[in-house]
Amino acid sequence: MVRWIVFDYGEVISRRTAALPAIAALLGAEPPEFEQAYFAERLAYDWGLSDVEYWRAVAARLGKDVDAELSARLTRADVGGWLETAPETLQLLEDLHRQGVTMAVLSNAPSSFGRAAEQESWARLFKHLIFSGDLRLAKPDAAIYQVLVETLDAPAAECLFFDDRQENVDGAREAGLHAERWQGADAARATLRAHGILS
């Protein structure tokens, strides 16, 4: 019996960020090279690296320097880019909330993003918002799924998790959760109906 629905955030609730070219410009870098550096250092950021440590690591790959003021500007632009949500997913979340379904977010994201996300209107739909940067753990590490089920106070088998990355889905399944690769809101609705969660 599934009692909790757990969603990843990035490219599930949100759209993929469109802010990278503007962030590259702040650093005086070309977008293709910047994007490569941005994602190369992202896992460490998700695991709890501070904002300034992250941006200095990105900049070092590009032969650039970042001070605290520039780090703050880069962080604001980055957070803002990831806050654009997918309307069809928000509608699904609203529908689930209206039916009394209990939901949580489990996202690989830095703490600075977590604090911004907590202020968004959609955050009220969730009982728990769990961000990897706060835990210094990230998916698909088994320990983060253990933190999830302890936070929810529910057996893993009572949780259904959606994520856009297969390795995170596999990690959740290994931890005993029901888990599905995110293929859009319509596919998720079909899965939820199969579990008897949506009418």
C-alpha positions as a printed NumPy array, in Angstrom:
array([[  0.   ,   0.   ,   0.   ],
       [  1.593,   3.278,  -1.138],
       [  1.039,   6.088,   1.356],
       [  3.703,   8.608,   0.3  ],
       [  4.487,  10.057,  -3.122],
       [  7.999,  11.488,  -3.329],
       [  9.164,  13.745,  -6.149],
       [ 12.56 ,  14.836,  -7.328],
       [ 12.655,  18.567,  -8.067],
       [ 14.976,  19.393, -10.986],
       [ 13.405,  18.602, -14.383],
       [ 10.452,  16.968, -12.604],
       [  8.71 ,  19.792, -10.757],
       [ 10.929,  22.327, -12.496],
       [ 11.876,  22.916, -16.069],
       [ 15.538,  22.648, -17.01 ],
       [ 17.212,  25.948, -16.172],
       [ 17.469,  28.477, -18.987],
       [ 19.79 ,  30.721, -16.966],
       [ 23.146,  29.203, -17.905],
       [ 24.034,  31.648, -20.722],
       [ 23.338,  34.613, -18.416],
       [ 25.412,  33.028, -15.636],
       [ 28.239,  32.402, -18.105],
       [ 28.134,  36.092, -19.013],
       [ 28.501,  37.054, -15.342],
       [ 31.719,  35.044, -15.323],
       [ 32.866,  36.355, -18.69 ],
       [ 32.893,  32.814, -20.065],
       [ 31.627,  31.235, -23.277],
       [ 28.393,  29.282, -22.667],
       [ 29.592,  25.846, -23.905],
       [ 32.728,  25.894, -21.753],
       [ 30.824,  27.3  , -18.809],
       [ 28.113,  24.641, -18.987],
       [ 30.726,  21.879, -18.98 ],
       [ 32.398,  23.368, -15.885],
       [ 29.03 ,  24.033, -14.222],
       [ 27.937,  20.411, -14.391],
       [ 31.4  ,  18.976, -13.711],
       [ 31.356,  20.498, -10.221],
       [ 27.648,  20.075,  -9.539],
       [ 27.757,  16.784,  -7.672],
       [ 30.088,  18.235,  -5.048],
       [ 27.695,  21.195,  -4.689],
       [ 24.777,  18.808,  -4.194],
       [ 26.831,  17.01 ,  -1.546],
       [ 27.135,  20.177,   0.536],
       [ 29.854,  22.374,  -0.962],
       [ 29.243,  26.024,  -0.049],
       [ 28.138,  28.478,  -2.72 ],
       [ 31.482,  30.256,  -2.876],
       [ 33.425,  26.981,  -2.937],
       [ 31.288,  25.767,  -5.826],
       [ 31.612,  28.895,  -7.928],
       [ 35.362,  29.085,  -7.309],
       [ 35.676,  25.469,  -8.473],
       [ 33.647,  26.252, -11.611],
       [ 35.672,  29.417, -12.245],
       [ 38.98 ,  27.605, -11.757],
       [ 38.115,  25.312, -14.654],
       [ 37.632,  28.427, -16.785],
       [ 40.711,  30.316, -15.612],
       [ 38.545,  32.847, -13.758],
       [ 38.337,  34.197, -10.212],
       [ 35.259,  34.552,  -7.995],
       [ 34.969,  36.701,  -4.879],
       [ 32.15 ,  36.617,  -2.323],
       [ 30.129,  39.345,  -4.079],
       [ 30.274,  37.62 ,  -7.461],
       [ 29.483,  34.276,  -5.817],
       [ 26.303,  35.791,  -4.359],
       [ 25.267,  37.143,  -7.79 ],
       [ 25.953,  33.799,  -9.45 ],
       [ 23.973,  31.96 ,  -6.772],
       [ 20.965,  34.259,  -7.153],
       [ 20.963,  33.783, -10.922],
       [ 21.388,  30.029, -10.581],
       [ 18.622,  29.618,  -8.009],
       [ 16.288,  31.764, -10.076],
       [ 16.888,  29.645, -13.153],
       [ 15.863,  26.465, -11.373],
       [ 12.708,  27.971,  -9.853],
       [ 10.778,  27.913, -13.134],
       [  8.234,  25.143, -12.693],
       [  6.404,  22.9  , -15.154],
       [  2.674,  23.824, -15.161],
       [  1.503,  20.296, -15.935],
       [  3.455,  18.948, -12.963],
       [  2.103,  21.637, -10.667],
       [ -1.415,  20.68 , -11.732],
       [ -0.678,  17.051, -10.853],
       [  0.633,  18.105,  -7.442],
       [ -2.468,  20.222,  -6.812],
       [ -4.714,  17.319,  -7.792],
       [ -2.886,  14.958,  -5.448],
       [ -3.012,  17.489,  -2.621],
       [ -6.759,  17.963,  -3.065],
       [ -7.205,  14.201,  -2.746],
       [ -5.302,  14.225,   0.537],
       [ -2.239,  12.384,  -0.779],
       [  0.837,  12.897,   1.395],
       [  3.866,  14.062,  -0.576],
       [  7.535,  14.886,  -0.112],
       [ 10.413,  16.227,  -2.199],
       [ 13.81 ,  14.52 ,  -2.293],
       [ 16.154,  16.637,  -4.381],
       [ 19.847,  16.759,  -5.12 ],
       [ 20.256,  20.493,  -4.636],
       [ 22.455,  22.884,  -2.67 ],
       [ 21.225,  24.368,   0.587],
       [ 20.888,  27.841,  -0.941],
       [ 18.372,  26.474,  -3.413],
       [ 16.551,  24.645,  -0.639],
       [ 15.995,  27.864,   1.295],
       [ 14.569,  29.569,  -1.801],
       [ 12.354,  26.604,  -2.69 ],
       [ 10.832,  26.575,   0.79 ],
       [  9.393,  30.039,   0.057],
       [  7.716,  29.024,  -3.213],
       [  3.916,  28.629,  -3.313],
       [  4.144,  24.96 ,  -4.311],
       [  6.084,  24.097,  -1.148],
       [  2.802,  24.106,   0.851],
       [  1.737,  20.965,  -1.023],
       [  4.442,  18.863,   0.632],
       [  4.812,  17.508,   4.145],
       [  8.603,  17.391,   3.81 ],
       [ 11.207,  19.034,   1.564],
       [ 14.554,  17.237,   1.697],
       [ 17.597,  18.723,  -0.033],
       [ 20.881,  16.888,  -0.385],
       [ 23.045,  19.9  ,   0.441],
       [ 21.544,  20.041,   3.931],
       [ 22.368,  16.391,   4.558],
       [ 25.774,  16.225,   2.862],
       [ 24.361,  13.172,   1.111],
       [ 23.07 ,  12.857,  -2.429],
       [ 21.166,  10.411,  -4.597],
       [ 21.796,   7.654,  -5.486],
       [ 23.721,   7.016,  -2.25 ],
       [ 21.746,   4.497,  -0.188],
       [ 22.011,   6.622,   2.954],
       [ 19.843,   9.406,   1.559],
       [ 16.927,   7.044,   0.991],
       [ 17.313,   5.877,   4.583],
       [ 17.073,   9.501,   5.723],
       [ 13.965,   9.857,   3.567],
       [ 12.065,   6.926,   5.086],
       [ 13.111,   7.942,   8.602],
       [ 11.861,  11.479,   7.955],
       [  8.573,  10.183,   6.581],
       [  8.329,   7.625,   9.403],
       [  7.15 ,   5.096,   6.843],
       [  8.422,   1.792,   5.494],
       [ 10.193,   2.087,   2.159],
       [  7.553,  -0.114,   0.548],
       [  4.919,   2.541,   1.306],
       [  6.731,   5.165,  -0.787],
       [  6.519,   5.8  ,  -4.534],
       [  9.368,   7.934,  -5.881],
       [  9.646,   9.77 ,  -9.2  ],
       [ 13.022,  10.931, -10.551],
       [ 14.248,  11.878, -14.009],
       [ 17.572,  10.046, -13.601],
       [ 17.638,   6.278, -13.904],
       [ 20.5  ,   5.865, -11.428],
       [ 18.386,   7.569,  -8.757],
       [ 15.403,   5.383,  -9.588],
       [ 17.624,   2.298,  -9.333],
       [ 19.016,   3.487,  -5.997],
       [ 15.519,   4.012,  -4.629],
       [ 14.44 ,   0.549,  -5.741],
       [ 17.492,  -1.008,  -4.112],
       [ 16.46 ,   0.774,  -0.904],
       [ 13.031,  -0.857,  -1.114],
       [ 10.976,   2.025,  -2.491],
       [  8.637,   1.825,  -5.437],
       [ 10.311,   4.089,  -8.002],
       [  9.67 ,   5.174, -11.567],
       [ 11.612,   7.201, -14.103],
       [  9.889,  10.547, -14.664],
       [  8.447,  10.656, -18.176],
       [  6.115,  13.605, -17.67 ],
       [  2.944,  14.332, -15.737],
       [  0.658,  12.245, -17.95 ],
       [  2.792,   9.121, -17.515],
       [  2.967,   9.777, -13.769],
       [ -0.819,  10.011, -13.616],
       [ -1.067,   6.586, -15.256],
       [  1.356,   5.146, -12.692],
       [ -0.556,   6.733,  -9.825],
       [ -3.835,   5.335, -11.127],
       [ -2.263,   1.881, -11.329],
       [ -1.41 ,   2.208,  -7.641],
       [ -4.967,   3.303,  -6.867],
       [ -3.82 ,   6.769,  -5.804],
       [ -5.555,   8.871,  -8.464],
       [ -9.1  ,   8.266,  -9.593]])
